[in-house]
Amino acid sequence: MGGLAAVHMAFKEWEIPAQDQDCIVIGSGPIGVASAIKLAENGKRVLVLEAGDAISQPAGSHFRNQPKFEENPDSYFDAISPFLKTFTDSQNTVLPGLADSNLYGGQGVIWTNNCPRASEFELWKALPSKKWDDRYSEAEKALGVNPDPSANSFTGNTVKSILQKNLKNGRHIRGLPFSGKVDNDGNTYFNAPWDMLNKVQEKVYKRIQIRSNTKVLKIIHDKGQVRGVSIKGPNRQNVTLKTSNLLMACGAVGTPQLLINSGIMLDALGKGFSFHSLYFGQIIINSEFAAPASERDLPTRLWIPPTEKKPWHIQVLRDTFPIPTNEAVKNSNRLLEFQAFLPIEYREENTLVFTEGSPTVVQFNFSDNDKYKMKEVEKDIEKLANSIGRWRKGGEPVWIPQGTAHLVGTCRMDLPDWKGVADNNGQVHGFKNLYIASVGLIPCQVAVNPTLTAAALALNTVDEILRQTK
């Protein structure tokens, strides 16, 4: 605890660092913090800048680790909505599923913590297969991923067996990897950046400083070289900080917005993005499949990976359901959610419109192929759900409002036939020392939750920074 306390002292009172930093990281979420820790482990002095403030105690811990959310998980979405900044589309319709936040710990203090790997057919050639595997393993270690937290769940194992019998053509169901842990009483603990920092060695944390309430206004650069950043601190003063390297880990919206604010106008910014269209329902499973109400069973966490013929990701778990239901359930072990994640097609006409000083506007339409797949998702979920129970009244499956979440590709990396904002190492085109670590780098349709993939890419980018600064 002594080491982590020292790290946290750094943002309680703002002071200009005594010396220039080897690297400034913008954003204190899991991706930014994982990057900062790896840089510090390799001897670099790192300053992490975060525009937001803490909403949890200890600062940077997960907001969901409160008893009230263990008792009533379905209350969670309403509780975090005040911390989210939503976007509008070109018709000025609010898109509640697409949201940004400024929080100490980033969205890592409010995320769902589910960390499955992308399927092999979804991965692009940014890394060779072996290197993807190594980076995923490194990211899982950094985020504290438990590969199968419900392995000893009676309900989970029963449901898993039944659903597997209904899966054809090579599809399978397995435990859902989770950044956190579940104790023997079934209580779930969600990891966050606080937990990542808490396990570093003393010599590492001494090289990391974190400043909250610190908004980066612009990147200072000339002739393809970043010189530093202009920031506004908590007492409203404008300060210029110098750095040898700059790593942008400020999200799928914050990253391209800051590039544009800084006069870095790359053609691919905001163009051709993707996101997950979400289909959620809450089911009451048959009583014989669930542990009795008198028993505290481990919560179910299962997933059905995508395949080339069914390229959507399905989670079967007791997590949280954002839509009010109107049927009481005496045995909470019988409640499960089906959550389907369908990645929409990358198309240039799907664009984020960034204007300095104005809200980000989203322009997109579902393609005919997207709409066809959405119908296929509905049929798939209905068949699977019918094999284990019935929909709770009010919990019938719906496409979550506007069907949007997990925005990716807003500052995408290169593909062989599609130039992006950055190369395969996350280095921004035209710059020697400017890098991106964000889900915004992902240039392909990936059905699973994107954080683990983005963390794997970020750790690869850190190696490139280290290589270039030897």
Short mmCIF file of C-alpha atoms in Angstrom, two decimals:
data_model
loop_
_atom_site.label_atom_id
_atom_site.label_comp_id
_atom_site.label_asym_id
_atom_site.label_seq_id
_atom_site.Cartn_x
_atom_site.Cartn_y
_atom_site.Cartn_z
CA MET A 1 0.00 0.00 0.00
CA GLY A 2 2.86 2.41 0.65
CA GLY A 3 3.86 2.45 -3.01
CA LEU A 4 0.38 3.09 -4.31
CA ALA A 5 -0.18 5.84 -1.77
CA ALA A 6 2.93 7.56 -3.11
CA VAL A 7 1.59 7.39 -6.66
CA HIS A 8 -1.74 8.87 -5.56
CA MET A 9 -0.07 11.69 -3.65
CA ALA A 10 1.12 12.94 -7.01
CA PHE A 11 -2.31 14.19 -8.07
CA LYS A 12 -3.60 15.57 -4.78
CA GLU A 13 -1.74 18.85 -5.23
CA TRP A 14 -0.71 20.07 -8.65
CA GLU A 15 2.92 20.94 -9.09
CA ILE A 16 5.04 21.16 -12.22
CA PRO A 17 7.40 18.17 -12.44
CA ALA A 18 10.98 19.07 -11.57
CA GLN A 19 12.32 17.56 -14.80
CA ASP A 20 11.09 16.72 -18.28
CA GLN A 21 9.44 13.33 -18.67
CA ASP A 22 10.63 10.45 -20.82
CA CYS A 23 6.98 9.94 -21.74
CA ILE A 24 3.69 11.66 -21.09
CA VAL A 25 0.62 9.42 -21.20
CA ILE A 26 -2.73 11.15 -21.74
CA GLY A 27 -5.47 9.15 -20.05
CA SER A 28 -5.51 7.13 -16.81
CA GLY A 29 -7.70 4.22 -17.93
CA PRO A 30 -6.51 0.60 -18.02
CA ILE A 31 -4.77 1.03 -21.38
CA GLY A 32 -2.92 4.19 -20.32
CA VAL A 33 -1.95 2.79 -16.92
CA ALA A 34 -0.79 -0.55 -18.38
CA SER A 35 1.40 1.42 -20.80
CA ALA A 36 2.76 3.67 -18.04
CA ILE A 37 3.66 0.70 -15.85
CA LYS A 38 5.54 -1.05 -18.65
CA LEU A 39 7.45 2.13 -19.50
CA ALA A 40 8.36 2.59 -15.82
CA GLU A 41 9.41 -1.06 -15.53
CA ASN A 42 11.93 -0.27 -18.25
CA GLY A 43 13.38 2.72 -16.44
CA LYS A 44 11.35 5.54 -18.00
CA ARG A 45 9.96 8.52 -16.05
CA VAL A 46 6.25 8.70 -16.86
CA LEU A 47 3.68 11.43 -16.25
CA VAL A 48 0.02 10.40 -16.64
CA LEU A 49 -2.41 13.26 -17.28
CA GLU A 50 -6.13 12.82 -16.59
CA ALA A 51 -8.80 15.45 -17.30
CA GLY A 52 -11.24 14.01 -14.76
CA ASP A 53 -11.38 13.50 -11.02
CA ALA A 54 -11.90 10.46 -8.82
CA ILE A 55 -15.42 9.09 -8.30
CA SER A 56 -14.41 6.09 -6.18
CA GLN A 57 -12.40 5.37 -3.06
CA PRO A 58 -9.58 4.55 -3.22
CA ALA A 59 -9.12 6.82 -6.23
CA GLY A 60 -8.98 4.80 -9.44
CA SER A 61 -10.73 1.75 -7.96
CA HIS A 62 -13.85 0.32 -9.60
CA PHE A 63 -17.08 2.20 -8.87
CA ARG A 64 -19.01 -1.07 -8.95
CA ASN A 65 -17.24 -2.55 -5.92
CA GLN A 66 -20.01 -1.32 -3.63
CA PRO A 67 -22.36 -3.65 -1.71
CA LYS A 68 -25.46 -1.99 -3.19
CA PHE A 69 -24.52 -3.15 -6.70
CA GLU A 70 -23.87 -6.70 -5.48
CA GLU A 71 -27.36 -6.70 -3.99
CA ASN A 72 -29.02 -5.03 -7.00
CA PRO A 73 -26.82 -5.29 -10.10
CA ASP A 74 -29.57 -3.95 -12.37
CA SER A 75 -29.25 -0.53 -10.71
CA TYR A 76 -25.70 -0.05 -12.02
CA PHE A 77 -26.36 1.58 -15.39
CA ASP A 78 -28.49 4.33 -13.86
CA ALA A 79 -25.84 4.95 -11.21
CA ILE A 80 -23.03 5.60 -13.72
CA SER A 81 -25.05 7.57 -16.29
CA PRO A 82 -24.21 10.97 -14.68
CA PHE A 83 -20.53 10.32 -15.39
CA LEU A 84 -21.01 9.66 -19.12
CA LYS A 85 -21.05 12.25 -21.89
CA THR A 86 -23.29 11.03 -24.69
CA PHE A 87 -23.16 11.98 -28.36
CA THR A 88 -25.76 12.89 -30.94
CA ASP A 89 -26.18 11.82 -34.54
CA SER A 90 -26.54 14.16 -37.51
CA GLN A 91 -30.29 14.46 -36.77
CA ASN A 92 -29.44 15.53 -33.20
CA THR A 93 -30.71 12.25 -31.74
CA VAL A 94 -28.93 11.27 -28.53
CA LEU A 95 -26.99 8.00 -28.82
CA PRO A 96 -26.92 6.70 -25.23
CA GLY A 97 -24.77 3.70 -26.07
CA LEU A 98 -21.92 5.87 -27.38
CA ALA A 99 -20.47 7.81 -24.50
CA ASP A 100 -17.21 9.27 -23.27
CA SER A 101 -16.06 10.07 -19.76
CA ASN A 102 -13.44 12.07 -17.89
CA LEU A 103 -12.68 10.11 -14.73
CA TYR A 104 -9.61 9.25 -12.71
CA GLY A 105 -9.05 5.69 -13.87
CA GLY A 106 -10.88 6.43 -17.12
CA GLN A 107 -13.68 4.10 -18.15
CA GLY A 108 -11.69 1.49 -16.25
CA VAL A 109 -13.56 2.52 -13.09
CA ILE A 110 -16.98 1.83 -14.65
CA TRP A 111 -16.38 -0.83 -17.37
CA THR A 112 -17.88 -4.34 -17.42
CA ASN A 113 -14.38 -5.94 -17.13
CA ASN A 114 -15.11 -8.73 -19.62
CA CYS A 115 -11.88 -9.53 -21.48
CA PRO A 116 -12.25 -12.24 -24.15
CA ARG A 117 -9.68 -12.46 -26.94
CA ALA A 118 -10.67 -11.77 -30.52
CA SER A 119 -11.07 -14.88 -32.68
CA GLU A 120 -8.23 -15.71 -35.05
CA PHE A 121 -10.28 -14.98 -38.17
CA GLU A 122 -10.95 -11.41 -36.91
CA LEU A 123 -7.32 -10.47 -36.29
CA TRP A 124 -5.52 -8.41 -38.90
CA LYS A 125 -1.83 -8.62 -39.77
CA ALA A 126 -0.59 -5.89 -37.48
CA LEU A 127 1.21 -8.69 -35.61
CA PRO A 128 2.16 -12.26 -36.55
CA SER A 129 -0.06 -14.92 -34.93
CA LYS A 130 2.55 -15.86 -32.30
CA LYS A 131 3.07 -12.23 -31.37
CA TRP A 132 -0.68 -11.64 -31.04
CA ASP A 133 -0.78 -14.57 -28.63
CA ASP A 134 2.14 -13.20 -26.62
CA ARG A 135 0.67 -9.70 -26.46
CA TYR A 136 -2.72 -11.02 -25.38
CA SER A 137 -1.05 -13.00 -22.60
CA GLU A 138 0.86 -9.89 -21.50
CA ALA A 139 -2.34 -7.81 -21.53
CA GLU A 140 -4.22 -10.43 -19.52
CA LYS A 141 -1.50 -10.35 -16.88
CA ALA A 142 -1.49 -6.53 -16.81
CA LEU A 143 -5.28 -6.33 -16.39
CA GLY A 144 -5.48 -9.23 -13.91
CA VAL A 145 -7.73 -11.38 -16.09
CA ASN A 146 -9.33 -14.48 -14.58
CA PRO A 147 -9.88 -16.92 -17.50
CA ASP A 148 -12.96 -18.61 -16.03
CA PRO A 149 -14.41 -16.97 -12.90
CA SER A 150 -17.54 -19.14 -12.89
CA ALA A 151 -15.78 -22.49 -13.30
CA ASN A 152 -17.32 -23.77 -10.05
CA SER A 153 -20.80 -22.37 -10.60
CA PHE A 154 -23.53 -25.02 -10.44
CA THR A 155 -25.90 -22.87 -12.49
CA GLY A 156 -23.18 -21.87 -14.93
CA ASN A 157 -22.03 -25.42 -15.59
CA THR A 158 -25.59 -26.69 -16.05
CA VAL A 159 -26.46 -23.90 -18.49
CA LYS A 160 -23.17 -24.37 -20.31
CA SER A 161 -23.87 -28.09 -20.88
CA ILE A 162 -27.37 -27.48 -22.23
CA LEU A 163 -26.41 -24.62 -24.52
CA GLN A 164 -23.46 -26.56 -25.96
CA LYS A 165 -25.90 -29.22 -27.19
CA ASN A 166 -27.69 -26.51 -29.17
CA LEU A 167 -24.56 -25.12 -30.84
CA LYS A 168 -23.67 -26.46 -34.27
CA ASN A 169 -20.95 -26.13 -36.91
CA GLY A 170 -18.00 -25.80 -34.56
CA ARG A 171 -19.53 -23.23 -32.23
CA HIS A 172 -18.80 -23.67 -28.54
CA ILE A 173 -19.43 -22.07 -25.18
CA ARG A 174 -16.78 -21.41 -22.55
CA GLY A 175 -16.02 -19.40 -19.43
CA LEU A 176 -15.91 -15.63 -20.00
CA PRO A 177 -12.52 -14.11 -19.07
CA PHE A 178 -12.95 -11.36 -16.51
CA SER A 179 -10.66 -8.67 -15.07
CA GLY A 180 -11.29 -9.34 -11.42
CA LYS A 181 -12.20 -12.19 -9.11
CA VAL A 182 -15.14 -13.93 -7.48
CA ASP A 183 -14.85 -15.10 -3.88
CA ASN A 184 -16.26 -18.34 -2.45
CA ASP A 185 -19.45 -16.55 -1.40
CA GLY A 186 -20.11 -15.43 -4.97
CA ASN A 187 -19.14 -11.79 -4.43
CA THR A 188 -17.61 -10.24 -7.53
CA TYR A 189 -14.63 -7.88 -7.36
CA PHE A 190 -13.93 -5.68 -10.39
CA ASN A 191 -10.34 -4.69 -11.14
CA ALA A 192 -9.50 -1.13 -12.13
CA PRO A 193 -6.33 0.98 -12.62
CA TRP A 194 -5.95 1.21 -8.82
CA ASP A 195 -5.43 -2.57 -8.69
CA MET A 196 -2.91 -2.43 -11.53
CA LEU A 197 -0.85 0.22 -9.76
CA ASN A 198 -1.18 -1.48 -6.39
CA LYS A 199 0.86 -4.50 -7.48
CA VAL A 200 3.89 -2.72 -8.97
CA GLN A 201 7.28 -2.75 -7.31
CA GLU A 202 8.59 0.28 -5.41
CA LYS A 203 11.23 1.14 -8.02
CA VAL A 204 8.49 1.17 -10.66
CA TYR A 205 5.89 3.33 -8.93
CA LYS A 206 8.52 5.92 -8.07
CA ARG A 207 8.88 6.58 -11.80
CA ILE A 208 5.14 7.20 -12.30
CA GLN A 209 3.31 10.43 -11.50
CA ILE A 210 -0.42 10.91 -12.05
CA ARG A 211 -2.16 14.28 -12.32
CA SER A 212 -5.96 14.42 -12.24
CA ASN A 213 -8.11 17.47 -13.10
CA THR A 214 -5.59 18.20 -15.84
CA LYS A 215 -6.93 18.80 -19.33
CA VAL A 216 -4.53 18.62 -22.25
CA LEU A 217 -5.43 21.52 -24.54
CA LYS A 218 -3.00 20.98 -27.39
CA ILE A 219 0.00 18.96 -28.48
CA ILE A 220 2.98 21.22 -29.14
CA HIS A 221 4.86 20.04 -32.21
CA ASP A 222 6.94 21.12 -35.17
CA LYS A 223 8.56 19.32 -38.11
CA GLY A 224 7.10 15.94 -37.11
CA GLN A 225 8.40 16.12 -33.55
CA VAL A 226 6.31 16.48 -30.40
CA ARG A 227 7.88 18.98 -28.02
CA GLY A 228 5.33 18.83 -25.23
CA VAL A 229 1.73 19.58 -24.31
CA SER A 230 -0.23 22.64 -23.26
CA ILE A 231 -2.41 21.81 -20.27
CA LYS A 232 -4.89 23.44 -17.92
CA GLY A 233 -4.48 22.35 -14.30
CA PRO A 234 -7.02 22.28 -11.45
CA ASN A 235 -6.35 25.91 -10.47
CA ARG A 236 -7.07 26.91 -14.08
CA GLN A 237 -3.50 27.84 -14.89
CA ASN A 238 -2.13 27.09 -18.35
CA VAL A 239 1.16 25.21 -18.24
CA THR A 240 3.47 23.80 -20.91
CA LEU A 241 5.10 20.46 -20.17
CA LYS A 242 7.98 19.05 -22.20
CA THR A 243 8.39 15.38 -23.05
CA SER A 244 10.50 13.09 -25.21
CA ASN A 245 7.51 10.90 -26.17
CA LEU A 246 3.75 11.31 -26.08
CA LEU A 247 1.33 8.39 -25.83
CA MET A 248 -2.34 9.23 -26.36
CA ALA A 249 -4.60 6.89 -24.39
CA CYS A 250 -7.56 9.24 -24.12
CA GLY A 251 -10.22 7.11 -25.77
CA ALA A 252 -11.88 6.62 -29.13
CA VAL A 253 -13.23 10.18 -29.14
CA GLY A 254 -10.77 12.13 -27.01
CA THR A 255 -7.77 10.98 -29.05
CA PRO A 256 -8.90 12.15 -32.51
CA GLN A 257 -10.40 15.32 -31.00
CA LEU A 258 -7.07 16.26 -29.41
CA LEU A 259 -5.21 15.59 -32.68
CA ILE A 260 -7.58 17.91 -34.51
CA ASN A 261 -7.36 20.56 -31.76
CA SER A 262 -3.59 20.40 -32.21
CA GLY A 263 -3.70 20.99 -35.97
CA ILE A 264 -2.86 17.38 -36.81
CA MET A 265 -5.41 16.84 -39.59
CA LEU A 266 -4.96 13.31 -40.92
CA ASP A 267 -7.46 12.14 -43.53
CA ALA A 268 -8.51 8.95 -41.71
CA LEU A 269 -9.48 10.66 -38.43
CA GLY A 270 -13.04 9.72 -37.49
CA LYS A 271 -13.77 8.03 -40.81
CA GLY A 272 -14.97 4.48 -41.27
CA PHE A 273 -15.44 3.56 -37.61
CA SER A 274 -17.26 0.57 -36.19
CA PHE A 275 -19.15 -0.20 -32.97
CA HIS A 276 -21.21 -2.97 -31.41
CA SER A 277 -24.91 -3.13 -31.99
CA LEU A 278 -26.24 -4.62 -28.73
CA TYR A 279 -29.12 -7.06 -28.32
CA PHE A 280 -29.94 -7.70 -24.65
CA GLY A 281 -32.55 -9.79 -22.88
CA GLN A 282 -33.04 -11.15 -19.37
CA ILE A 283 -34.22 -14.74 -18.91
CA ILE A 284 -35.61 -16.82 -16.06
CA ILE A 285 -34.02 -20.22 -16.47
CA ASN A 286 -35.88 -23.40 -15.56
CA SER A 287 -35.68 -24.12 -11.84
CA GLU A 288 -33.91 -27.48 -12.28
CA PHE A 289 -31.00 -25.72 -14.04
CA ALA A 290 -30.30 -23.29 -11.19
CA ALA A 291 -28.95 -23.61 -7.69
CA PRO A 292 -31.69 -23.34 -5.01
CA ALA A 293 -32.55 -19.91 -3.63
CA SER A 294 -31.09 -20.97 -0.27
CA GLU A 295 -27.61 -21.35 -1.83
CA ARG A 296 -25.23 -18.56 -2.83
CA ASP A 297 -24.01 -19.81 -6.19
CA LEU A 298 -21.09 -18.30 -8.10
CA PRO A 299 -22.49 -15.93 -10.73
CA THR A 300 -22.57 -17.36 -14.27
CA ARG A 301 -20.13 -15.84 -16.78
CA LEU A 302 -20.11 -17.62 -20.15
CA TRP A 303 -19.53 -16.61 -23.75
CA ILE A 304 -20.03 -18.00 -27.23
CA PRO A 305 -17.20 -16.79 -29.49
CA PRO A 306 -17.97 -15.52 -32.98
CA THR A 307 -17.41 -17.65 -36.07
CA GLU A 308 -17.04 -16.63 -39.69
CA LYS A 309 -20.62 -17.72 -40.41
CA LYS A 310 -22.03 -16.22 -37.20
CA PRO A 311 -19.72 -13.24 -36.58
CA TRP A 312 -21.28 -12.00 -33.36
CA HIS A 313 -20.28 -12.49 -29.76
CA ILE A 314 -22.79 -13.74 -27.16
CA GLN A 315 -22.41 -13.44 -23.40
CA VAL A 316 -24.58 -15.54 -21.10
CA LEU A 317 -24.17 -14.21 -17.59
CA ARG A 318 -25.70 -12.58 -14.55
CA ASP A 319 -24.32 -9.09 -14.87
CA THR A 320 -26.66 -6.12 -15.16
CA PHE A 321 -29.75 -5.41 -17.24
CA PRO A 322 -30.36 -1.73 -18.16
CA ILE A 323 -34.11 -1.93 -18.86
CA PRO A 324 -36.69 -2.03 -16.01
CA THR A 325 -38.52 -5.34 -15.59
CA ASN A 326 -41.87 -5.98 -13.91
CA GLU A 327 -41.74 -9.58 -12.73
CA ALA A 328 -40.48 -10.59 -9.31
CA VAL A 329 -38.06 -13.53 -9.13
CA LYS A 330 -37.70 -15.27 -5.78
CA ASN A 331 -34.58 -17.27 -6.72
CA SER A 332 -31.95 -14.86 -8.06
CA ASN A 333 -29.87 -17.85 -9.24
CA ARG A 334 -32.45 -18.30 -12.00
CA LEU A 335 -31.74 -14.89 -13.57
CA LEU A 336 -29.41 -14.62 -16.55
CA GLU A 337 -28.85 -12.14 -19.36
CA PHE A 338 -28.19 -12.88 -22.99
CA GLN A 339 -26.02 -10.13 -24.43
CA ALA A 340 -25.20 -10.21 -28.15
CA PHE A 341 -22.52 -7.94 -29.65
CA LEU A 342 -22.69 -7.45 -33.41
CA PRO A 343 -19.86 -5.38 -34.94
CA ILE A 344 -21.16 -3.08 -37.66
CA GLU A 345 -19.52 -2.92 -41.05
CA TYR A 346 -16.65 -0.47 -41.60
CA ARG A 347 -17.73 2.08 -44.22
CA GLU A 348 -16.18 5.48 -45.01
CA GLU A 349 -19.59 7.19 -44.87
CA ASN A 350 -19.80 6.33 -41.16
CA THR A 351 -17.98 9.34 -39.76
CA LEU A 352 -17.40 11.28 -36.57
CA VAL A 353 -17.50 15.02 -37.17
CA PHE A 354 -15.05 16.85 -34.92
CA THR A 355 -15.18 20.62 -34.54
CA GLU A 356 -13.03 22.44 -32.04
CA GLY A 357 -15.23 23.76 -29.24
CA SER A 358 -18.36 21.90 -30.40
CA PRO A 359 -19.82 18.49 -29.46
CA THR A 360 -18.82 15.50 -31.55
CA VAL A 361 -21.51 14.49 -34.05
CA VAL A 362 -21.94 10.92 -35.30
CA GLN A 363 -22.97 10.23 -38.90
CA PHE A 364 -23.83 6.62 -39.62
CA ASN A 365 -26.38 4.27 -41.11
CA PHE A 366 -26.65 0.52 -40.77
CA SER A 367 -25.80 -1.22 -44.03
CA ASP A 368 -28.09 -3.83 -45.57
CA ASN A 369 -25.59 -6.44 -44.41
CA ASP A 370 -25.76 -5.07 -40.85
CA LYS A 371 -29.55 -5.31 -40.89
CA TYR A 372 -29.47 -8.87 -42.21
CA LYS A 373 -27.08 -9.93 -39.46
CA MET A 374 -29.23 -8.25 -36.82
CA LYS A 375 -32.14 -10.48 -37.85
CA GLU A 376 -29.85 -13.52 -37.66
CA VAL A 377 -28.76 -12.50 -34.15
CA GLU A 378 -32.40 -12.32 -33.05
CA LYS A 379 -33.11 -15.83 -34.32
CA ASP A 380 -29.93 -17.21 -32.75
CA ILE A 381 -30.69 -15.73 -29.31
CA GLU A 382 -34.32 -16.90 -29.36
CA LYS A 383 -33.33 -20.48 -30.10
CA LEU A 384 -30.65 -20.60 -27.42
CA ALA A 385 -32.80 -18.93 -24.77
CA ASN A 386 -35.75 -21.24 -25.36
CA SER A 387 -33.54 -24.22 -24.52
CA ILE A 388 -33.01 -23.08 -20.92
CA GLY A 389 -36.01 -20.96 -19.88
CA ARG A 390 -38.27 -18.05 -20.74
CA TRP A 391 -37.93 -14.28 -20.94
CA ARG A 392 -38.66 -12.34 -17.77
CA LYS A 393 -41.63 -9.99 -18.20
CA GLY A 394 -40.15 -6.66 -19.25
CA GLY A 395 -36.85 -8.40 -20.01
CA GLU A 396 -37.71 -9.55 -23.53
CA PRO A 397 -34.72 -9.06 -25.84
CA VAL A 398 -34.35 -5.67 -27.49
CA TRP A 399 -31.71 -3.75 -29.38
CA ILE A 400 -30.39 -1.39 -26.72
CA PRO A 401 -31.36 2.24 -27.56
CA GLN A 402 -29.74 3.14 -30.85
CA GLY A 403 -27.87 -0.16 -30.52
CA THR A 404 -24.46 1.38 -30.03
CA ALA A 405 -21.45 0.70 -27.77
CA HIS A 406 -17.71 0.01 -27.90
CA LEU A 407 -16.81 2.64 -30.49
CA VAL A 408 -13.61 1.65 -32.38
CA GLY A 409 -11.64 2.68 -35.45
CA THR A 410 -11.85 6.45 -34.98
CA CYS A 411 -8.07 6.80 -35.26
CA ARG A 412 -7.43 3.44 -36.87
CA MET A 413 -4.11 1.85 -37.73
CA ASP A 414 -3.15 0.91 -41.27
CA LEU A 415 -4.42 -2.04 -43.24
CA PRO A 416 -2.68 -3.14 -46.44
CA ASP A 417 -5.25 -1.41 -48.65
CA TRP A 418 -6.55 1.23 -46.24
CA LYS A 419 -4.30 3.94 -44.84
CA GLY A 420 -5.01 4.88 -41.26
CA VAL A 421 -3.88 7.45 -38.71
CA ALA A 422 -1.05 5.29 -37.31
CA ASP A 423 1.13 2.39 -38.37
CA ASN A 424 1.07 -1.15 -36.94
CA ASN A 425 3.08 0.03 -33.92
CA GLY A 426 0.62 2.79 -33.06
CA GLN A 427 2.99 5.53 -34.26
CA VAL A 428 1.11 8.47 -35.78
CA HIS A 429 2.00 9.07 -39.42
CA GLY A 430 4.40 11.94 -39.94
CA PHE A 431 5.65 11.98 -36.34
CA LYS A 432 8.76 10.56 -34.70
CA ASN A 433 7.55 10.47 -31.10
CA LEU A 434 3.73 10.55 -31.11
CA TYR A 435 1.82 7.33 -30.41
CA ILE A 436 -1.75 6.14 -29.88
CA ALA A 437 -2.95 3.52 -27.38
CA SER A 438 -6.72 3.25 -27.73
CA VAL A 439 -9.61 1.12 -28.93
CA GLY A 440 -9.74 3.77 -31.66
CA LEU A 441 -6.79 1.99 -33.33
CA ILE A 442 -8.80 -1.15 -34.13
CA PRO A 443 -9.36 -1.12 -37.94
CA CYS A 444 -11.45 -4.29 -38.38
CA GLN A 445 -14.77 -5.71 -37.25
CA VAL A 446 -14.06 -7.42 -33.93
CA ALA A 447 -17.04 -8.89 -32.09
CA VAL A 448 -15.63 -9.10 -28.55
CA ASN A 449 -15.26 -6.35 -25.95
CA PRO A 450 -12.33 -4.28 -27.28
CA THR A 451 -10.33 -3.38 -24.15
CA LEU A 452 -8.09 -6.46 -24.06
CA THR A 453 -7.25 -6.16 -27.77
CA ALA A 454 -6.44 -2.47 -27.34
CA ALA A 455 -4.27 -3.23 -24.31
CA ALA A 456 -2.36 -5.86 -26.31
CA LEU A 457 -1.71 -3.30 -29.06
CA ALA A 458 -0.68 -0.67 -26.49
CA LEU A 459 1.92 -2.95 -24.92
CA ASN A 460 3.30 -3.60 -28.39
CA THR A 461 3.48 0.17 -28.93
CA VAL A 462 5.41 0.60 -25.68
CA ASP A 463 8.02 -1.81 -27.02
CA GLU A 464 8.36 0.41 -30.10
CA ILE A 465 8.87 3.48 -27.88
CA LEU A 466 11.51 1.60 -25.90
CA ARG A 467 13.21 0.46 -29.11
CA GLN A 468 13.40 3.99 -30.47
CA THR A 469 14.68 5.48 -27.21
CA LYS A 470 17.50 3.07 -26.43
#
